[in-house]
PDB file of C-alpha atoms in Angstrom:
ATOM      1  CA  MET A  16      -0.220   0.305  -0.032  1.00  0.00           C
ATOM      2  CA  SER A  17       1.290   3.156  -0.836  1.00  0.00           C
ATOM      3  CA  ILE A  18       2.110   5.937   1.511  1.00  0.00           C
ATOM      4  CA  ILE A  19      -0.527   8.127   0.098  1.00  0.00           C
ATOM      5  CA  THR A  20      -3.387   5.910  -0.039  1.00  0.00           C
ATOM      6  CA  ILE A  21      -2.656   5.068   4.097  1.00  0.00           C
ATOM      7  CA  MET A  22      -2.693   8.673   4.894  1.00  0.00           C
ATOM      8  CA  MET A  23      -5.913   9.154   2.481  1.00  0.00           C
ATOM      9  CA  SER A  24      -7.587   6.024   4.430  1.00  0.00           C
ATOM     10  CA  VAL A  25      -6.774   7.473   7.949  1.00  0.00           C
ATOM     11  CA  ILE A  26      -8.021  10.649   7.091  1.00  0.00           C
ATOM     12  CA  LEU A  27     -11.032   9.851   5.612  1.00  0.00           C
ATOM     13  CA  VAL A  28     -11.892   6.182   5.619  1.00  0.00           C
ATOM     14  CA  ASN A  29     -10.482   5.304   8.767  1.00  0.00           C
ATOM     15  CA  ASN A  30     -10.413   8.631  11.006  1.00  0.00           C
ATOM     16  CA  TYR A  31     -10.122   7.893  14.572  1.00  0.00           C
ATOM     17  CA  VAL A  32     -12.517  10.427  16.044  1.00  0.00           C
ATOM     18  CA  LEU A  33     -15.579   9.832  13.288  1.00  0.00           C
ATOM     19  CA  SER A  34     -14.986   6.264  12.416  1.00  0.00           C
ATOM     20  CA  GLN A  35     -13.495   4.801  15.367  1.00  0.00           C
ATOM     21  CA  PHE A  36     -14.268   7.075  18.095  1.00  0.00           C
ATOM     22  CA  LEU A  37     -10.895   7.179  19.554  1.00  0.00           C
ATOM     23  CA  GLY A  38     -10.383  10.954  20.930  1.00  0.00           C
ATOM     24  CA  ILE A  39     -13.840  11.819  21.659  1.00  0.00           C
ATOM     25  CA  CYS A  40     -13.286  13.709  25.044  1.00  0.00           C
ATOM     26  CA  PRO A  41     -10.923  16.465  23.417  1.00  0.00           C
ATOM     27  CA  PHE A  42     -12.996  16.537  20.250  1.00  0.00           C
ATOM     28  CA  LEU A  43     -16.249  17.044  22.092  1.00  0.00           C
ATOM     29  CA  GLY A  44     -14.616  19.393  24.859  1.00  0.00           C
ATOM     30  CA  VAL A  45     -12.643  21.676  22.710  1.00  0.00           C
ATOM     31  CA  SER A  46     -14.758  21.769  19.293  1.00  0.00           C
ATOM     32  CA  LYS A  47     -16.763  25.300  20.934  1.00  0.00           C
ATOM     33  CA  LYS A  48     -14.097  27.676  19.451  1.00  0.00           C
ATOM     34  CA  LEU A  49     -12.527  27.230  15.825  1.00  0.00           C
ATOM     35  CA  ASP A  50      -9.106  28.688  17.144  1.00  0.00           C
ATOM     36  CA  ALA A  51      -8.991  26.520  20.172  1.00  0.00           C
ATOM     37  CA  ALA A  52     -10.042  23.316  17.765  1.00  0.00           C
ATOM     38  CA  ALA A  53      -7.556  24.028  15.553  1.00  0.00           C
ATOM     39  CA  GLY A  54      -4.710  24.459  18.178  1.00  0.00           C
ATOM     40  CA  MET A  55      -6.145  21.182  19.703  1.00  0.00           C
ATOM     41  CA  GLY A  56      -5.862  19.253  16.265  1.00  0.00           C
ATOM     42  CA  PHE A  57      -2.389  20.651  15.651  1.00  0.00           C
ATOM     43  CA  ALA A  58      -0.822  19.836  18.981  1.00  0.00           C
ATOM     44  CA  VAL A  59      -2.531  16.380  18.439  1.00  0.00           C
ATOM     45  CA  ILE A  60      -0.707  16.029  15.138  1.00  0.00           C
ATOM     46  CA  PHE A  61       2.608  17.097  16.803  1.00  0.00           C
ATOM     47  CA  VAL A  62       1.919  14.460  19.356  1.00  0.00           C
ATOM     48  CA  MET A  63       0.839  11.544  17.434  1.00  0.00           C
ATOM     49  CA  VAL A  64       3.766  11.794  14.988  1.00  0.00           C
ATOM     50  CA  LEU A  65       6.169  12.476  17.993  1.00  0.00           C
ATOM     51  CA  ALA A  66       4.885   9.690  19.843  1.00  0.00           C
ATOM     52  CA  THR A  67       5.388   7.196  16.982  1.00  0.00           C
ATOM     53  CA  ALA A  68       8.546   8.300  16.227  1.00  0.00           C
ATOM     54  CA  ALA A  69       9.809   7.351  19.833  1.00  0.00           C
ATOM     55  CA  THR A  70       7.253   4.291  20.190  1.00  0.00           C
ATOM     56  CA  TRP A  71       8.182   2.631  17.188  1.00  0.00           C
ATOM     57  CA  PRO A  72      11.539   2.282  17.946  1.00  0.00           C
ATOM     58  CA  ILE A  73      10.764   1.537  21.317  1.00  0.00           C
ATOM     59  CA  MET A  74       8.771  -1.390  20.431  1.00  0.00           C
ATOM     60  CA  GLN A  75      11.445  -2.479  18.915  1.00  0.00           C
ATOM     61  CA  VAL A  76      13.751  -3.054  21.428  1.00  0.00           C
ATOM     62  CA  LEU A  77      10.826  -4.386  23.790  1.00  0.00           C
ATOM     63  CA  ASN A  78      10.536  -7.164  21.058  1.00  0.00           C
ATOM     64  CA  ASN A  79      14.209  -7.954  21.189  1.00  0.00           C
ATOM     65  CA  PHE A  80      13.631  -8.444  24.719  1.00  0.00           C
ATOM     66  CA  GLU A  81      10.382 -10.438  24.640  1.00  0.00           C
ATOM     67  CA  ILE A  82       8.919  -7.826  26.368  1.00  0.00           C
ATOM     68  CA  GLY A  83       6.229  -6.666  24.052  1.00  0.00           C
ATOM     69  CA  TYR A  84       3.235  -7.287  26.787  1.00  0.00           C
ATOM     70  CA  LEU A  85       4.677  -3.969  28.031  1.00  0.00           C
ATOM     71  CA  GLN A  86       3.815  -2.221  25.115  1.00  0.00           C
ATOM     72  CA  THR A  87       0.601  -0.539  26.237  1.00  0.00           C
ATOM     73  CA  VAL A  88       2.309   0.441  29.683  1.00  0.00           C
ATOM     74  CA  VAL A  89       5.416   1.693  27.884  1.00  0.00           C
ATOM     75  CA  PHE A  90       3.458   3.701  25.229  1.00  0.00           C
ATOM     76  CA  ILE A  91       1.596   5.700  28.017  1.00  0.00           C
ATOM     77  CA  LEU A  92       4.519   6.709  29.871  1.00  0.00           C
ATOM     78  CA  VAL A  93       6.192   7.889  26.541  1.00  0.00           C
ATOM     79  CA  ILE A  94       3.057  10.011  25.205  1.00  0.00           C
ATOM     80  CA  ALA A  95       2.357  11.300  29.028  1.00  0.00           C
ATOM     81  CA  ALA A  96       6.280  12.692  28.536  1.00  0.00           C
ATOM     82  CA  LEU A  97       5.961  14.447  25.638  1.00  0.00           C
ATOM     83  CA  VAL A  98       2.647  15.968  26.253  1.00  0.00           C
ATOM     84  CA  GLN A  99       4.320  17.416  28.976  1.00  0.00           C
ATOM     85  CA  LEU A 100       6.763  18.536  26.681  1.00  0.00           C
ATOM     86  CA  VAL A 101       4.483  20.448  24.225  1.00  0.00           C
ATOM     87  CA  GLU A 102       2.354  21.849  27.495  1.00  0.00           C
ATOM     88  CA  MET A 103       5.522  23.422  28.641  1.00  0.00           C
ATOM     89  CA  ILE A 104       6.782  24.711  25.092  1.00  0.00           C
ATOM     90  CA  LEU A 105       3.080  26.177  24.715  1.00  0.00           C
ATOM     91  CA  LYS A 106       3.123  27.882  27.768  1.00  0.00           C
ATOM     92  CA  LYS A 107       6.535  29.275  26.986  1.00  0.00           C
ATOM     93  CA  PHE A 108       6.157  30.055  23.681  1.00  0.00           C
ATOM     94  CA  MET A 109       2.219  30.496  22.917  1.00  0.00           C
ATOM     95  CA  PRO A 110       0.551  31.310  26.630  1.00  0.00           C
ATOM     96  CA  ALA A 111      -2.550  32.430  24.415  1.00  0.00           C
ATOM     97  CA  LEU A 112      -3.244  29.071  22.720  1.00  0.00           C
ATOM     98  CA  HIS A 113      -2.196  27.278  26.001  1.00  0.00           C
ATOM     99  CA  LYS A 114      -4.523  28.856  27.987  1.00  0.00           C
ATOM    100  CA  SER A 115      -7.722  28.502  25.543  1.00  0.00           C
ATOM    101  CA  LEU A 116      -6.683  24.507  25.531  1.00  0.00           C
ATOM    102  CA  GLY A 117      -7.167  24.772  28.997  1.00  0.00           C
ATOM    103  CA  VAL A 118      -7.383  21.190  30.744  1.00  0.00           C
ATOM    104  CA  TYR A 119      -7.880  19.767  27.759  1.00  0.00           C
ATOM    105  CA  LEU A 120      -3.889  19.844  27.121  1.00  0.00           C
ATOM    106  CA  PRO A 121      -3.157  17.400  29.478  1.00  0.00           C
ATOM    107  CA  LEU A 122      -5.976  15.075  28.219  1.00  0.00           C
ATOM    108  CA  ILE A 123      -4.200  14.397  25.496  1.00  0.00           C
ATOM    109  CA  THR A 124      -2.071  12.565  27.462  1.00  0.00           C
ATOM    110  CA  THR A 125      -5.042  10.288  27.901  1.00  0.00           C
ATOM    111  CA  ASN A 126      -5.952  10.516  24.344  1.00  0.00           C
ATOM    112  CA  CYS A 127      -6.837   7.103  23.367  1.00  0.00           C
ATOM    113  CA  ALA A 128      -6.456   8.381  19.308  1.00  0.00           C
ATOM    114  CA  VAL A 129      -2.351   8.777  20.224  1.00  0.00           C
ATOM    115  CA  LEU A 130      -2.330   5.676  21.708  1.00  0.00           C
ATOM    116  CA  GLY A 131      -4.053   3.860  19.215  1.00  0.00           C
ATOM    117  CA  VAL A 132      -1.991   5.261  16.534  1.00  0.00           C
ATOM    118  CA  CYS A 133       1.140   4.127  17.853  1.00  0.00           C
ATOM    119  CA  ILE A 134      -0.230   0.286  18.617  1.00  0.00           C
ATOM    120  CA  SER A 135      -1.870   0.588  15.500  1.00  0.00           C
ATOM    121  CA  ASN A 136       1.156   1.163  13.625  1.00  0.00           C
ATOM    122  CA  ILE A 137       2.924  -1.934  15.675  1.00  0.00           C
ATOM    123  CA  ASP A 138      -0.032  -4.418  14.609  1.00  0.00           C
ATOM    124  CA  SER A 139      -0.001  -3.083  11.274  1.00  0.00           C
ATOM    125  CA  GLY A 140       3.622  -4.158  10.661  1.00  0.00           C
ATOM    126  CA  TYR A 141       4.554  -0.835   9.387  1.00  0.00           C
ATOM    127  CA  GLY A 142       7.845   0.452   8.992  1.00  0.00           C
ATOM    128  CA  TYR A 143       9.283   3.698  10.816  1.00  0.00           C
ATOM    129  CA  PHE A 144       8.791   6.059   8.086  1.00  0.00           C
ATOM    130  CA  THR A 145       5.499   4.446   6.984  1.00  0.00           C
ATOM    131  CA  SER A 146       4.280   4.632  10.693  1.00  0.00           C
ATOM    132  CA  LEU A 147       4.944   8.211  10.505  1.00  0.00           C
ATOM    133  CA  CYS A 148       3.220   9.081   7.532  1.00  0.00           C
ATOM    134  CA  ASN A 149       0.198   7.111   9.304  1.00  0.00           C
ATOM    135  CA  ALA A 150       0.313   9.186  12.345  1.00  0.00           C
ATOM    136  CA  ALA A 151       0.570  12.109  10.237  1.00  0.00           C
ATOM    137  CA  GLY A 152      -2.373  10.952   8.217  1.00  0.00           C
ATOM    138  CA  ALA A 153      -4.356  10.388  11.823  1.00  0.00           C
ATOM    139  CA  GLY A 154      -3.351  14.022  13.013  1.00  0.00           C
ATOM    140  CA  ILE A 155      -4.557  15.631  10.140  1.00  0.00           C
ATOM    141  CA  GLY A 156      -7.521  13.441  10.264  1.00  0.00           C
ATOM    142  CA  PHE A 157      -8.060  14.402  13.909  1.00  0.00           C
ATOM    143  CA  LEU A 158      -7.737  18.152  12.638  1.00  0.00           C
ATOM    144  CA  LEU A 159     -10.166  18.218   9.751  1.00  0.00           C
ATOM    145  CA  ALA A 160     -13.081  16.224  12.314  1.00  0.00           C
ATOM    146  CA  MET A 161     -12.415  18.971  15.103  1.00  0.00           C
ATOM    147  CA  VAL A 162     -12.361  21.885  12.587  1.00  0.00           C
ATOM    148  CA  LEU A 163     -15.674  20.790  10.840  1.00  0.00           C
ATOM    149  CA  PHE A 164     -17.094  19.917  14.208  1.00  0.00           C
ATOM    150  CA  ALA A 165     -16.332  23.247  15.575  1.00  0.00           C
ATOM    151  CA  GLY A 166     -17.543  25.223  12.475  1.00  0.00           C
ATOM    152  CA  VAL A 167     -20.689  23.485  12.389  1.00  0.00           C
ATOM    153  CA  ARG A 168     -21.001  23.428  16.278  1.00  0.00           C
ATOM    154  CA  GLY A 169     -20.309  27.703  16.307  1.00  0.00           C
ATOM    155  CA  LYS A 170     -23.438  27.937  13.752  1.00  0.00           C
ATOM    156  CA  LEU A 171     -25.712  25.974  15.548  1.00  0.00           C
ATOM    157  CA  GLU A 172     -24.957  27.956  18.933  1.00  0.00           C
ATOM    158  CA  ASN A 173     -26.610  30.574  18.197  1.00  0.00           C
ATOM    159  CA  GLU A 174     -29.529  29.178  15.934  1.00  0.00           C
ATOM    160  CA  GLU A 175     -32.817  30.315  17.631  1.00  0.00           C
ATOM    161  CA  GLY A 176     -34.840  27.735  15.713  1.00  0.00           C
ATOM    162  CA  VAL A 177     -33.227  24.679  17.662  1.00  0.00           C
ATOM    163  CA  PRO A 178     -36.240  23.337  20.410  1.00  0.00           C
ATOM    164  CA  MET A 179     -35.199  23.866  23.732  1.00  0.00           C
ATOM    165  CA  PRO A 180     -34.648  20.244  25.057  1.00  0.00           C
ATOM    166  CA  PHE A 181     -31.984  19.971  22.014  1.00  0.00           C
ATOM    167  CA  ARG A 182     -29.781  22.828  23.170  1.00  0.00           C
ATOM    168  CA  GLY A 183     -26.266  22.398  24.510  1.00  0.00           C
ATOM    169  CA  VAL A 184     -25.179  18.376  24.810  1.00  0.00           C
ATOM    170  CA  PRO A 185     -27.906  16.602  22.981  1.00  0.00           C
ATOM    171  CA  LEU A 186     -27.680  19.035  19.850  1.00  0.00           C
ATOM    172  CA  THR A 187     -23.653  18.547  20.078  1.00  0.00           C
ATOM    173  CA  LEU A 188     -23.942  15.122  20.046  1.00  0.00           C
ATOM    174  CA  ILE A 189     -26.365  14.750  17.304  1.00  0.00           C
ATOM    175  CA  THR A 190     -23.980  17.227  15.222  1.00  0.00           C
ATOM    176  CA  ALA A 191     -21.094  14.563  16.150  1.00  0.00           C
ATOM    177  CA  ALA A 192     -23.447  11.704  15.129  1.00  0.00           C
ATOM    178  CA  MET A 193     -23.953  13.384  11.759  1.00  0.00           C
ATOM    179  CA  LEU A 194     -20.484  14.644  10.854  1.00  0.00           C
ATOM    180  CA  SER A 195     -19.436  10.730  11.394  1.00  0.00           C
ATOM    181  CA  LEU A 196     -22.415   9.406   9.209  1.00  0.00           C
ATOM    182  CA  GLY A 197     -21.157  11.912   6.529  1.00  0.00           C
ATOM    183  CA  PHE A 198     -17.462  10.288   7.443  1.00  0.00           C
ATOM    184  CA  MET A 199     -19.039   7.259   6.478  1.00  0.00           C
ATOM    185  CA  GLY A 200     -19.906   8.204   2.686  1.00  0.00           C
ATOM    186  CA  PHE A 201     -16.352   7.711   2.126  1.00  0.00           C
ATOM    187  CA  SER A 202     -15.654   4.171   3.407  1.00  0.00           C
ATOM    188  CA  GLY A 203     -14.704   1.872   0.372  1.00  0.00           C
ATOM    189  CA  LEU A 204     -12.827   4.680  -1.433  1.00  0.00           C
ATOM    190  CA  PHE A 205      -9.672   3.030  -0.155  1.00  0.00           C
ATOM    191  CA  GLN A 206      -8.688  -0.603   0.231  1.00  0.00           C
TER     192      GLN A 206
END
């Protein structure tokens, strides 16, 4: 499978948020404002690629010592350290973005999409470069889902025709479901 096919597949068809339902917490929590959603998306891309760059070689070492069963624990520790690094960098160089992301930035540590990408790369048998491309594609898919959802959600927040029982969380969940259904239209596009 070519790199372009892998990336387009993970962006559109196998989107971690909209098809595999990983990373829902920041997807629902940070999507109220478009700039915060985009910032979170770019932070996730960075963390996914960095986490893959770190975890792929670590997994090779774990396999050499026949302790691959420690994969999840080791990956979580690596991802947590990387997220702390990203948080310190954002706090120092982009304080406005750091403040707008708030509590959701440390939640990237527990974002199962980041862990899911790292484990998926290993389970799929991808090489190092292919794993990095898959992680970048997954991050771009996450960013795409966040930006689309924030745009739709921003329009609906100010809509007066929405019945009172549907305002707030119900409308958010219905919108997320509709966006997910829209992405299902891409299924079968890449094999």
